[in-house]
């Protein structure tokens, strides 16, 4: 890992992510192996449904408010796409994405 003194304040786009990825590569195998257990699966399923439930609920509200123009399928797919893009660009893959807002 690079010391704080070795890292410049400004550098080219993407260089820090590449440096972090290169430092993290040796640990990916153990991360996957450590995550293959029943407790991790239970937590994953809980978070999946915790993120899916508001999208389904708000989708039903949007369907009635927009006369069916926006419904549950649109809400679930937009939540999934928004979450995927957020996780790729925010460098925080464990952030929980939820749909909220006034209807």
mmCIF file of N, CA, C and O in Angstrom:
data_model
loop_
_atom_site.group_PDB
_atom_site.id
_atom_site.type_symbol
_atom_site.label_atom_id
_atom_site.label_comp_id
_atom_site.label_asym_id
_atom_site.label_seq_id
_atom_site.Cartn_x
_atom_site.Cartn_y
_atom_site.Cartn_z
ATOM 1 N N UNK A 1 0.839 -1.186 0.000
ATOM 2 C CA UNK A 1 0.000 0.000 0.000
ATOM 3 C C UNK A 1 0.879 1.242 0.000
ATOM 4 O O UNK A 1 1.936 1.275 0.602
ATOM 5 N N UNK A 2 0.410 2.262 -0.664
ATOM 6 C CA UNK A 2 1.167 3.503 -0.766
ATOM 7 C C UNK A 2 0.971 4.339 0.490
ATOM 8 O O UNK A 2 -0.112 4.383 1.067
ATOM 9 N N UNK A 3 2.061 4.976 0.937
ATOM 10 C CA UNK A 3 1.965 5.888 2.070
ATOM 11 C C UNK A 3 1.271 7.160 1.633
ATOM 12 O O UNK A 3 1.216 7.493 0.459
ATOM 13 N N UNK A 4 0.762 7.900 2.599
ATOM 14 C CA UNK A 4 0.071 9.158 2.288
ATOM 15 C C UNK A 4 1.026 10.165 1.665
ATOM 16 O O UNK A 4 0.617 11.001 0.868
ATOM 17 N N UNK A 5 2.317 10.085 2.002
ATOM 18 C CA UNK A 5 3.286 11.007 1.442
ATOM 19 C C UNK A 5 3.584 10.707 -0.019
ATOM 20 O O UNK A 5 3.944 11.590 -0.789
ATOM 21 N N UNK A 6 3.427 9.434 -0.429
ATOM 22 C CA UNK A 6 3.716 9.041 -1.799
ATOM 23 C C UNK A 6 2.591 9.383 -2.764
ATOM 24 O O UNK A 6 2.809 9.459 -3.966
ATOM 25 N N UNK A 7 1.377 9.565 -2.274
ATOM 26 C CA UNK A 7 0.220 9.816 -3.119
ATOM 27 C C UNK A 7 0.087 11.317 -3.352
ATOM 28 O O UNK A 7 -0.051 12.086 -2.400
ATOM 29 N N UNK A 8 0.114 11.752 -4.615
ATOM 30 C CA UNK A 8 -0.034 13.188 -4.876
ATOM 31 C C UNK A 8 -1.467 13.651 -4.623
ATOM 32 O O UNK A 8 -2.409 12.856 -4.655
ATOM 33 N N UNK A 9 -1.627 14.932 -4.398
ATOM 34 C CA UNK A 9 -2.956 15.489 -4.146
ATOM 35 C C UNK A 9 -3.817 15.412 -5.401
ATOM 36 O O UNK A 9 -4.976 15.027 -5.356
ATOM 37 N N UNK A 10 -3.256 15.767 -6.535
ATOM 38 C CA UNK A 10 -3.959 15.687 -7.813
ATOM 39 C C UNK A 10 -3.255 14.685 -8.711
ATOM 40 O O UNK A 10 -2.032 14.686 -8.808
ATOM 41 N N UNK A 11 -4.024 13.845 -9.349
ATOM 42 C CA UNK A 11 -3.460 12.876 -10.284
ATOM 43 C C UNK A 11 -4.458 12.622 -11.397
ATOM 44 O O UNK A 11 -5.591 13.090 -11.345
ATOM 45 N N UNK A 12 -4.061 11.875 -12.405
ATOM 46 C CA UNK A 12 -4.922 11.609 -13.549
ATOM 47 C C UNK A 12 -6.171 10.840 -13.127
ATOM 48 O O UNK A 12 -6.167 10.117 -12.136
ATOM 49 N N UNK A 13 -7.223 10.976 -13.925
ATOM 50 C CA UNK A 13 -8.508 10.346 -13.636
ATOM 51 C C UNK A 13 -8.365 8.825 -13.596
ATOM 52 O O UNK A 13 -7.789 8.217 -14.492
ATOM 53 N N UNK A 14 -8.887 8.211 -12.544
ATOM 54 C CA UNK A 14 -8.920 6.759 -12.420
ATOM 55 C C UNK A 14 -7.667 6.138 -11.840
ATOM 56 O O UNK A 14 -7.633 4.934 -11.593
ATOM 57 N N UNK A 15 -6.633 6.902 -11.613
ATOM 58 C CA UNK A 15 -5.379 6.342 -11.120
ATOM 59 C C UNK A 15 -5.528 5.806 -9.696
ATOM 60 O O UNK A 15 -4.979 4.764 -9.362
ATOM 61 N N UNK A 16 -6.274 6.507 -8.841
ATOM 62 C CA UNK A 16 -6.469 6.044 -7.467
ATOM 63 C C UNK A 16 -7.265 4.751 -7.402
ATOM 64 O O UNK A 16 -6.960 3.865 -6.604
ATOM 65 N N UNK A 17 -8.278 4.618 -8.252
ATOM 66 C CA UNK A 17 -9.075 3.388 -8.281
ATOM 67 C C UNK A 17 -8.213 2.226 -8.749
ATOM 68 O O UNK A 17 -8.290 1.123 -8.205
ATOM 69 N N UNK A 18 -7.374 2.465 -9.764
ATOM 70 C CA UNK A 18 -6.475 1.410 -10.231
ATOM 71 C C UNK A 18 -5.503 0.992 -9.128
ATOM 72 O O UNK A 18 -5.233 -0.195 -8.948
ATOM 73 N N UNK A 19 -4.979 1.945 -8.375
ATOM 74 C CA UNK A 19 -4.048 1.649 -7.291
ATOM 75 C C UNK A 19 -4.756 0.822 -6.203
ATOM 76 O O UNK A 19 -4.209 -0.162 -5.709
ATOM 77 N N UNK A 20 -5.980 1.209 -5.845
ATOM 78 C CA UNK A 20 -6.731 0.460 -4.836
ATOM 79 C C UNK A 20 -7.057 -0.950 -5.312
ATOM 80 O O UNK A 20 -6.975 -1.915 -4.553
ATOM 81 N N UNK A 21 -7.446 -1.075 -6.579
ATOM 82 C CA UNK A 21 -7.790 -2.378 -7.148
ATOM 83 C C UNK A 21 -6.568 -3.293 -7.146
ATOM 84 O O UNK A 21 -6.651 -4.464 -6.784
ATOM 85 N N UNK A 22 -5.422 -2.750 -7.534
ATOM 86 C CA UNK A 22 -4.198 -3.543 -7.576
ATOM 87 C C UNK A 22 -3.802 -4.016 -6.177
ATOM 88 O O UNK A 22 -3.339 -5.143 -6.000
ATOM 89 N N UNK A 23 -4.008 -3.188 -5.180
ATOM 90 C CA UNK A 23 -3.678 -3.577 -3.812
ATOM 91 C C UNK A 23 -4.673 -4.601 -3.265
ATOM 92 O O UNK A 23 -4.343 -5.393 -2.379
ATOM 93 N N UNK A 24 -5.893 -4.618 -3.782
ATOM 94 C CA UNK A 24 -6.955 -5.478 -3.257
ATOM 95 C C UNK A 24 -7.024 -6.843 -3.950
ATOM 96 O O UNK A 24 -7.600 -7.788 -3.393
ATOM 97 N N UNK A 25 -6.448 -6.981 -5.140
ATOM 98 C CA UNK A 25 -6.551 -8.220 -5.913
ATOM 99 C C UNK A 25 -6.153 -9.466 -5.116
ATOM 100 O O UNK A 25 -6.861 -10.471 -5.168
ATOM 101 N N UNK A 26 -5.051 -9.462 -4.365
ATOM 102 C CA UNK A 26 -4.683 -10.698 -3.646
ATOM 103 C C UNK A 26 -5.707 -11.147 -2.607
ATOM 104 O O UNK A 26 -5.716 -12.312 -2.208
ATOM 105 N N UNK A 27 -6.588 -10.282 -2.183
ATOM 106 C CA UNK A 27 -7.536 -10.622 -1.124
ATOM 107 C C UNK A 27 -8.908 -11.063 -1.639
ATOM 108 O O UNK A 27 -9.751 -11.491 -0.847
ATOM 109 N N UNK A 28 -9.165 -10.964 -2.947
ATOM 110 C CA UNK A 28 -10.485 -11.298 -3.480
ATOM 111 C C UNK A 28 -10.857 -12.759 -3.247
ATOM 112 O O UNK A 28 -11.996 -13.086 -2.946
ATOM 113 N N UNK A 29 -9.914 -13.675 -3.396
ATOM 114 C CA UNK A 29 -10.215 -15.097 -3.193
ATOM 115 C C UNK A 29 -10.705 -15.383 -1.789
ATOM 116 O O UNK A 29 -11.705 -16.086 -1.597
ATOM 117 N N UNK A 30 -10.022 -14.836 -0.797
ATOM 118 C CA UNK A 30 -10.455 -15.077 0.577
ATOM 119 C C UNK A 30 -11.766 -14.359 0.890
ATOM 120 O O UNK A 30 -12.556 -14.834 1.700
ATOM 121 N N UNK A 31 -12.017 -13.211 0.242
ATOM 122 C CA UNK A 31 -13.292 -12.512 0.443
ATOM 123 C C UNK A 31 -14.462 -13.369 -0.012
ATOM 124 O O UNK A 31 -15.482 -13.471 0.668
ATOM 125 N N UNK A 32 -14.328 -14.001 -1.175
ATOM 126 C CA UNK A 32 -15.397 -14.857 -1.697
ATOM 127 C C UNK A 32 -15.556 -16.078 -0.801
ATOM 128 O O UNK A 32 -16.675 -16.468 -0.440
ATOM 129 N N UNK A 33 -14.449 -16.696 -0.412
ATOM 130 C CA UNK A 33 -14.503 -17.885 0.446
ATOM 131 C C UNK A 33 -15.131 -17.568 1.802
ATOM 132 O O UNK A 33 -15.936 -18.342 2.320
ATOM 133 N N UNK A 34 -14.785 -16.421 2.373
ATOM 134 C CA UNK A 34 -15.359 -16.035 3.666
ATOM 135 C C UNK A 34 -16.852 -15.728 3.571
ATOM 136 O O UNK A 34 -17.590 -15.886 4.540
ATOM 137 N N UNK A 35 -17.314 -15.295 2.406
ATOM 138 C CA UNK A 35 -18.715 -14.935 2.243
ATOM 139 C C UNK A 35 -19.628 -16.095 1.940
ATOM 140 O O UNK A 35 -20.850 -15.936 1.916
ATOM 141 N N UNK A 36 -19.080 -17.274 1.689
ATOM 142 C CA UNK A 36 -19.910 -18.432 1.358
ATOM 143 C C UNK A 36 -20.311 -19.177 2.637
ATOM 144 O O UNK A 36 -19.778 -20.233 2.963
ATOM 145 N N UNK A 37 -21.275 -18.621 3.334
ATOM 146 C CA UNK A 37 -21.817 -19.299 4.511
ATOM 147 C C UNK A 37 -23.288 -18.910 4.664
ATOM 148 O O UNK A 37 -23.788 -18.010 3.994
ATOM 149 N N UNK A 38 -23.973 -19.595 5.544
ATOM 150 C CA UNK A 38 -25.421 -19.396 5.692
ATOM 151 C C UNK A 38 -25.764 -18.009 6.230
ATOM 152 O O UNK A 38 -26.756 -17.413 5.818
ATOM 153 N N UNK A 39 -24.950 -17.482 7.126
ATOM 154 C CA UNK A 39 -25.235 -16.160 7.695
ATOM 155 C C UNK A 39 -25.138 -15.070 6.629
ATOM 156 O O UNK A 39 -25.956 -14.165 6.583
ATOM 157 N N UNK A 40 -24.159 -15.187 5.755
ATOM 158 C CA UNK A 40 -24.010 -14.212 4.672
ATOM 159 C C UNK A 40 -25.172 -14.317 3.690
ATOM 160 O O UNK A 40 -25.699 -13.304 3.223
ATOM 161 N N UNK A 41 -25.592 -15.532 3.376
ATOM 162 C CA UNK A 41 -26.733 -15.723 2.483
ATOM 163 C C UNK A 41 -28.003 -15.147 3.093
ATOM 164 O O UNK A 41 -28.789 -14.486 2.397
ATOM 165 N N UNK A 42 -28.209 -15.342 4.392
ATOM 166 C CA UNK A 42 -29.395 -14.808 5.060
ATOM 167 C C UNK A 42 -29.383 -13.280 5.032
ATOM 168 O O UNK A 42 -30.411 -12.647 4.759
ATOM 169 N N UNK A 43 -28.239 -12.667 5.293
ATOM 170 C CA UNK A 43 -28.145 -11.210 5.263
ATOM 171 C C UNK A 43 -28.361 -10.672 3.856
ATOM 172 O O UNK A 43 -29.012 -9.640 3.666
ATOM 173 N N UNK A 44 -27.840 -11.379 2.856
ATOM 174 C CA UNK A 44 -28.017 -10.963 1.465
ATOM 175 C C UNK A 44 -29.487 -11.015 1.061
ATOM 176 O O UNK A 44 -30.000 -10.086 0.432
ATOM 177 N N UNK A 45 -30.163 -12.080 1.425
ATOM 178 C CA UNK A 45 -31.585 -12.200 1.085
ATOM 179 C C UNK A 45 -32.409 -11.143 1.815
ATOM 180 O O UNK A 45 -33.336 -10.561 1.243
ATOM 181 N N UNK A 46 -32.076 -10.868 3.067
ATOM 182 C CA UNK A 46 -32.790 -9.842 3.820
ATOM 183 C C UNK A 46 -32.635 -8.479 3.144
ATOM 184 O O UNK A 46 -33.616 -7.749 2.955
ATOM 185 N N UNK A 47 -31.410 -8.115 2.767
ATOM 186 C CA UNK A 47 -31.182 -6.820 2.125
ATOM 187 C C UNK A 47 -31.817 -6.755 0.737
ATOM 188 O O UNK A 47 -32.291 -5.701 0.320
ATOM 189 N N UNK A 48 -31.833 -7.880 0.025
ATOM 190 C CA UNK A 48 -32.488 -7.898 -1.286
ATOM 191 C C UNK A 48 -33.963 -7.548 -1.140
ATOM 192 O O UNK A 48 -34.477 -6.675 -1.854
ATOM 193 N N UNK A 49 -34.648 -8.190 -0.207
ATOM 194 C CA UNK A 49 -36.073 -7.913 -0.036
ATOM 195 C C UNK A 49 -36.318 -6.564 0.634
ATOM 196 O O UNK A 49 -37.344 -5.931 0.396
ATOM 197 N N UNK A 50 -35.369 -6.113 1.454
ATOM 198 C CA UNK A 50 -35.501 -4.782 2.060
ATOM 199 C C UNK A 50 -35.403 -3.694 0.998
ATOM 200 O O UNK A 50 -36.031 -2.634 1.122
ATOM 201 N N UNK A 51 -34.623 -3.920 -0.036
ATOM 202 C CA UNK A 51 -34.533 -2.950 -1.138
ATOM 203 C C UNK A 51 -35.682 -3.120 -2.129
ATOM 204 O O UNK A 51 -36.110 -2.157 -2.768
ATOM 205 N N UNK A 52 -36.179 -4.340 -2.276
ATOM 206 C CA UNK A 52 -37.245 -4.605 -3.241
ATOM 207 C C UNK A 52 -38.613 -4.143 -2.738
ATOM 208 O O UNK A 52 -39.424 -3.633 -3.522
ATOM 209 N N UNK A 53 -38.868 -4.259 -1.456
ATOM 210 C CA UNK A 53 -40.186 -3.934 -0.909
ATOM 211 C C UNK A 53 -40.606 -2.484 -1.150
ATOM 212 O O UNK A 53 -41.734 -2.239 -1.603
ATOM 213 N N UNK A 54 -39.751 -1.476 -0.895
ATOM 214 C CA UNK A 54 -40.191 -0.106 -1.176
ATOM 215 C C UNK A 54 -40.421 0.154 -2.658
ATOM 216 O O UNK A 54 -41.309 0.917 -3.026
ATOM 217 N N UNK A 55 -39.623 -0.495 -3.503
ATOM 218 C CA UNK A 55 -39.814 -0.303 -4.945
ATOM 219 C C UNK A 55 -41.166 -0.847 -5.386
ATOM 220 O O UNK A 55 -41.871 -0.221 -6.184
ATOM 221 N N UNK A 56 -41.559 -1.983 -4.840
ATOM 222 C CA UNK A 56 -42.876 -2.554 -5.177
ATOM 223 C C UNK A 56 -43.985 -1.681 -4.602
ATOM 224 O O UNK A 56 -44.972 -1.375 -5.286
ATOM 225 N N UNK A 57 -43.827 -1.254 -3.365
ATOM 226 C CA UNK A 57 -44.857 -0.416 -2.730
ATOM 227 C C UNK A 57 -45.030 0.920 -3.430
ATOM 228 O O UNK A 57 -46.154 1.333 -3.753
ATOM 229 N N UNK A 58 -43.921 1.617 -3.678
ATOM 230 C CA UNK A 58 -44.019 2.902 -4.370
ATOM 231 C C UNK A 58 -44.459 2.720 -5.817
ATOM 232 O O UNK A 58 -45.112 3.596 -6.389
ATOM 233 N N UNK A 59 -44.106 1.581 -6.413
ATOM 234 C CA UNK A 59 -44.578 1.309 -7.778
ATOM 235 C C UNK A 59 -46.089 1.239 -7.843
ATOM 236 O O UNK A 59 -46.711 1.746 -8.776
ATOM 237 N N UNK A 60 -46.697 0.611 -6.838
ATOM 238 C CA UNK A 60 -48.158 0.564 -6.789
ATOM 239 C C UNK A 60 -48.768 1.943 -6.604
ATOM 240 O O UNK A 60 -49.785 2.284 -7.226
ATOM 241 N N UNK A 61 -48.140 2.771 -5.768
ATOM 242 C CA UNK A 61 -48.636 4.143 -5.596
ATOM 243 C C UNK A 61 -48.478 4.970 -6.866
ATOM 244 O O UNK A 61 -49.369 5.731 -7.239
ATOM 245 N N UNK A 62 -47.340 4.804 -7.529
ATOM 246 C CA UNK A 62 -47.128 5.529 -8.782
ATOM 247 C C UNK A 62 -48.106 5.086 -9.863
ATOM 248 O O UNK A 62 -48.545 5.883 -10.681
ATOM 249 N N UNK A 63 -48.436 3.786 -9.871
ATOM 250 C CA UNK A 63 -49.387 3.285 -10.869
ATOM 251 C C UNK A 63 -50.748 3.938 -10.698
ATOM 252 O O UNK A 63 -51.395 4.321 -11.681
ATOM 253 N N UNK A 64 -51.183 4.100 -9.461
ATOM 254 C CA UNK A 64 -52.492 4.724 -9.243
ATOM 255 C C UNK A 64 -52.422 6.241 -9.466
ATOM 256 O O UNK A 64 -53.391 6.838 -9.933
ATOM 257 N N UNK A 65 -51.284 6.861 -9.171
ATOM 258 C CA UNK A 65 -51.163 8.316 -9.339
ATOM 259 C C UNK A 65 -50.978 8.726 -10.794
ATOM 260 O O UNK A 65 -51.339 9.835 -11.181
ATOM 261 N N UNK A 66 -50.412 7.824 -11.621
ATOM 262 C CA UNK A 66 -50.149 8.179 -13.026
ATOM 263 C C UNK A 66 -51.061 7.427 -13.990
ATOM 264 O O UNK A 66 -50.776 7.383 -15.188
ATOM 265 N N UNK A 67 -52.117 6.824 -13.479
ATOM 266 C CA UNK A 67 -53.051 6.043 -14.298
ATOM 267 C C UNK A 67 -52.353 4.937 -15.078
ATOM 268 O O UNK A 67 -52.624 4.697 -16.249
ATOM 269 N N UNK A 68 -51.393 4.288 -14.448
ATOM 270 C CA UNK A 68 -50.712 3.146 -15.043
ATOM 271 C C UNK A 68 -49.527 3.477 -15.929
ATOM 272 O O UNK A 68 -48.916 2.576 -16.499
ATOM 273 N N UNK A 69 -49.165 4.757 -16.071
ATOM 274 C CA UNK A 69 -48.024 5.110 -16.916
ATOM 275 C C UNK A 69 -46.714 4.640 -16.293
ATOM 276 O O UNK A 69 -45.794 4.236 -16.994
ATOM 277 N N UNK A 70 -46.622 4.726 -14.988
ATOM 278 C CA UNK A 70 -45.452 4.231 -14.256
ATOM 279 C C UNK A 70 -45.984 3.267 -13.217
ATOM 280 O O UNK A 70 -46.830 3.633 -12.401
ATOM 281 N N UNK A 71 -45.486 2.026 -13.256
ATOM 282 C CA UNK A 71 -45.985 1.023 -12.322
ATOM 283 C C UNK A 71 -44.866 0.322 -11.587
ATOM 284 O O UNK A 71 -43.734 0.808 -11.503
ATOM 285 N N UNK A 72 -45.210 -0.846 -11.067
ATOM 286 C CA UNK A 72 -44.261 -1.602 -10.258
ATOM 287 C C UNK A 72 -43.059 -2.057 -11.066
ATOM 288 O O UNK A 72 -41.920 -1.949 -10.599
ATOM 289 N N UNK A 73 -43.265 -2.546 -12.278
ATOM 290 C CA UNK A 73 -42.140 -3.030 -13.088
ATOM 291 C C UNK A 73 -41.181 -1.896 -13.438
ATOM 292 O O UNK A 73 -39.954 -2.080 -13.400
ATOM 293 N N UNK A 74 -41.720 -0.742 -13.767
ATOM 294 C CA UNK A 74 -40.859 0.401 -14.081
ATOM 295 C C UNK A 74 -40.075 0.845 -12.835
ATOM 296 O O UNK A 74 -38.902 1.203 -12.929
ATOM 297 N N UNK A 75 -40.728 0.818 -11.698
ATOM 298 C CA UNK A 75 -40.078 1.240 -10.461
ATOM 299 C C UNK A 75 -38.979 0.261 -10.054
ATOM 300 O O UNK A 75 -37.880 0.671 -9.663
ATOM 301 N N UNK A 76 -39.242 -1.027 -10.158
ATOM 302 C CA UNK A 76 -38.240 -2.033 -9.804
ATOM 303 C C UNK A 76 -37.053 -1.954 -10.766
ATOM 304 O O UNK A 76 -35.890 -1.978 -10.346
ATOM 305 N N UNK A 77 -37.328 -1.829 -12.068
ATOM 306 C CA UNK A 77 -36.221 -1.776 -13.030
ATOM 307 C C UNK A 77 -35.423 -0.486 -12.902
ATOM 308 O O UNK A 77 -34.196 -0.497 -13.013
ATOM 309 N N UNK A 78 -36.079 0.632 -12.639
ATOM 310 C CA UNK A 78 -35.333 1.885 -12.472
ATOM 311 C C UNK A 78 -34.528 1.883 -11.183
ATOM 312 O O UNK A 78 -33.415 2.413 -11.132
ATOM 313 N N UNK A 79 -35.047 1.262 -10.118
ATOM 314 C CA UNK A 79 -34.292 1.137 -8.880
ATOM 315 C C UNK A 79 -33.058 0.255 -9.091
ATOM 316 O O UNK A 79 -31.968 0.574 -8.619
ATOM 317 N N UNK A 80 -33.232 -0.834 -9.827
ATOM 318 C CA UNK A 80 -32.107 -1.732 -10.101
ATOM 319 C C UNK A 80 -31.048 -1.032 -10.951
ATOM 320 O O UNK A 80 -29.853 -1.100 -10.645
ATOM 321 N N UNK A 81 -31.467 -0.344 -11.997
ATOM 322 C CA UNK A 81 -30.512 0.349 -12.865
ATOM 323 C C UNK A 81 -29.812 1.479 -12.116
ATOM 324 O O UNK A 81 -28.590 1.630 -12.204
ATOM 325 N N UNK A 82 -30.581 2.258 -11.360
ATOM 326 C CA UNK A 82 -29.984 3.344 -10.580
ATOM 327 C C UNK A 82 -29.008 2.825 -9.536
ATOM 328 O O UNK A 82 -27.936 3.389 -9.337
ATOM 329 N N UNK A 83 -29.356 1.731 -8.880
ATOM 330 C CA UNK A 83 -28.460 1.138 -7.892
ATOM 331 C C UNK A 83 -27.197 0.595 -8.516
ATOM 332 O O UNK A 83 -26.099 0.757 -7.985
ATOM 333 N N UNK A 84 -27.332 -0.030 -9.675
ATOM 334 C CA UNK A 84 -26.161 -0.585 -10.371
ATOM 335 C C UNK A 84 -25.194 0.527 -10.778
ATOM 336 O O UNK A 84 -23.987 0.426 -10.543
ATOM 337 N N UNK A 85 -25.720 1.585 -11.349
ATOM 338 C CA UNK A 85 -24.866 2.710 -11.762
ATOM 339 C C UNK A 85 -24.240 3.371 -10.534
ATOM 340 O O UNK A 85 -23.052 3.714 -10.535
ATOM 341 N N UNK A 86 -25.007 3.544 -9.482
ATOM 342 C CA UNK A 86 -24.481 4.158 -8.256
ATOM 343 C C UNK A 86 -23.343 3.328 -7.671
ATOM 344 O O UNK A 86 -22.308 3.859 -7.288
ATOM 345 N N UNK A 87 -23.535 2.020 -7.598
ATOM 346 C CA UNK A 87 -22.516 1.168 -6.996
ATOM 347 C C UNK A 87 -21.244 1.136 -7.828
ATOM 348 O O UNK A 87 -20.155 1.013 -7.289
ATOM 349 N N UNK A 88 -21.378 1.223 -9.150
ATOM 350 C CA UNK A 88 -20.188 1.241 -9.999
ATOM 351 C C UNK A 88 -19.417 2.544 -9.873
ATOM 352 O O UNK A 88 -18.188 2.551 -9.929
ATOM 353 N N UNK A 89 -20.112 3.640 -9.718
ATOM 354 C CA UNK A 89 -19.440 4.944 -9.734
ATOM 355 C C UNK A 89 -19.114 5.476 -8.343
ATOM 356 O O UNK A 89 -18.245 6.329 -8.218
ATOM 357 N N UNK A 90 -19.752 5.007 -7.304
ATOM 358 C CA UNK A 90 -19.534 5.556 -5.965
ATOM 359 C C UNK A 90 -18.439 4.839 -5.191
ATOM 360 O O UNK A 90 -18.030 5.300 -4.148
ATOM 361 N N UNK A 91 -17.971 3.705 -5.697
ATOM 362 C CA UNK A 91 -16.967 2.889 -5.019
ATOM 363 C C UNK A 91 -17.447 2.465 -3.630
ATOM 364 O O UNK A 91 -16.669 2.307 -2.705
ATOM 365 N N UNK A 92 -18.770 2.296 -3.472
ATOM 366 C CA UNK A 92 -19.361 1.828 -2.222
ATOM 367 C C UNK A 92 -20.398 0.754 -2.544
ATOM 368 O O UNK A 92 -21.598 1.020 -2.545
ATOM 369 N N UNK A 93 -19.971 -0.453 -2.849
ATOM 370 C CA UNK A 93 -20.925 -1.470 -3.301
ATOM 371 C C UNK A 93 -21.904 -1.937 -2.234
ATOM 372 O O UNK A 93 -22.886 -2.574 -2.559
ATOM 373 N N UNK A 94 -21.684 -1.621 -0.978
ATOM 374 C CA UNK A 94 -22.573 -2.093 0.072
ATOM 375 C C UNK A 94 -23.622 -1.074 0.494
ATOM 376 O O UNK A 94 -24.350 -1.294 1.434
ATOM 377 N N UNK A 95 -23.695 0.052 -0.189
ATOM 378 C CA UNK A 95 -24.694 1.054 0.137
ATOM 379 C C UNK A 95 -26.072 0.540 -0.280
ATOM 380 O O UNK A 95 -26.245 0.023 -1.367
ATOM 381 N N UNK A 96 -27.040 0.697 0.588
ATOM 382 C CA UNK A 96 -28.392 0.218 0.312
ATOM 383 C C UNK A 96 -29.141 1.287 -0.463
ATOM 384 O O UNK A 96 -29.207 2.437 -0.046
ATOM 385 N N UNK A 97 -29.702 0.925 -1.585
ATOM 386 C CA UNK A 97 -30.456 1.854 -2.428
ATOM 387 C C UNK A 97 -31.943 1.639 -2.150
ATOM 388 O O UNK A 97 -32.442 0.522 -2.186
ATOM 389 N N UNK A 98 -32.646 2.699 -1.868
ATOM 390 C CA UNK A 98 -34.074 2.606 -1.625
ATOM 391 C C UNK A 98 -34.813 3.691 -2.388
ATOM 392 O O UNK A 98 -34.293 4.779 -2.616
ATOM 393 N N UNK A 99 -36.007 3.389 -2.805
ATOM 394 C CA UNK A 99 -36.802 4.355 -3.547
ATOM 395 C C UNK A 99 -37.696 5.117 -2.581
ATOM 396 O O UNK A 99 -38.437 4.516 -1.806
ATOM 397 N N UNK A 100 -37.607 6.418 -2.588
ATOM 398 C CA UNK A 100 -38.446 7.239 -1.742
ATOM 399 C C UNK A 100 -38.890 8.456 -2.543
ATOM 400 O O UNK A 100 -38.413 8.704 -3.634
ATOM 401 N N UNK A 101 -39.761 9.215 -1.980
ATOM 402 C CA UNK A 101 -40.173 10.437 -2.633
ATOM 403 C C UNK A 101 -41.652 10.679 -2.499
ATOM 404 O O UNK A 101 -42.420 9.751 -2.212
ATOM 405 N N UNK A 102 -42.069 11.901 -2.717
ATOM 406 C CA UNK A 102 -43.499 12.196 -2.639
ATOM 407 C C UNK A 102 -44.246 11.618 -3.837
ATOM 408 O O UNK A 102 -43.726 11.566 -4.933
ATOM 409 N N UNK A 103 -45.436 11.173 -3.579
ATOM 410 C CA UNK A 103 -46.259 10.614 -4.662
ATOM 411 C C UNK A 103 -47.415 11.569 -4.891
ATOM 412 O O UNK A 103 -48.077 11.980 -4.002
#
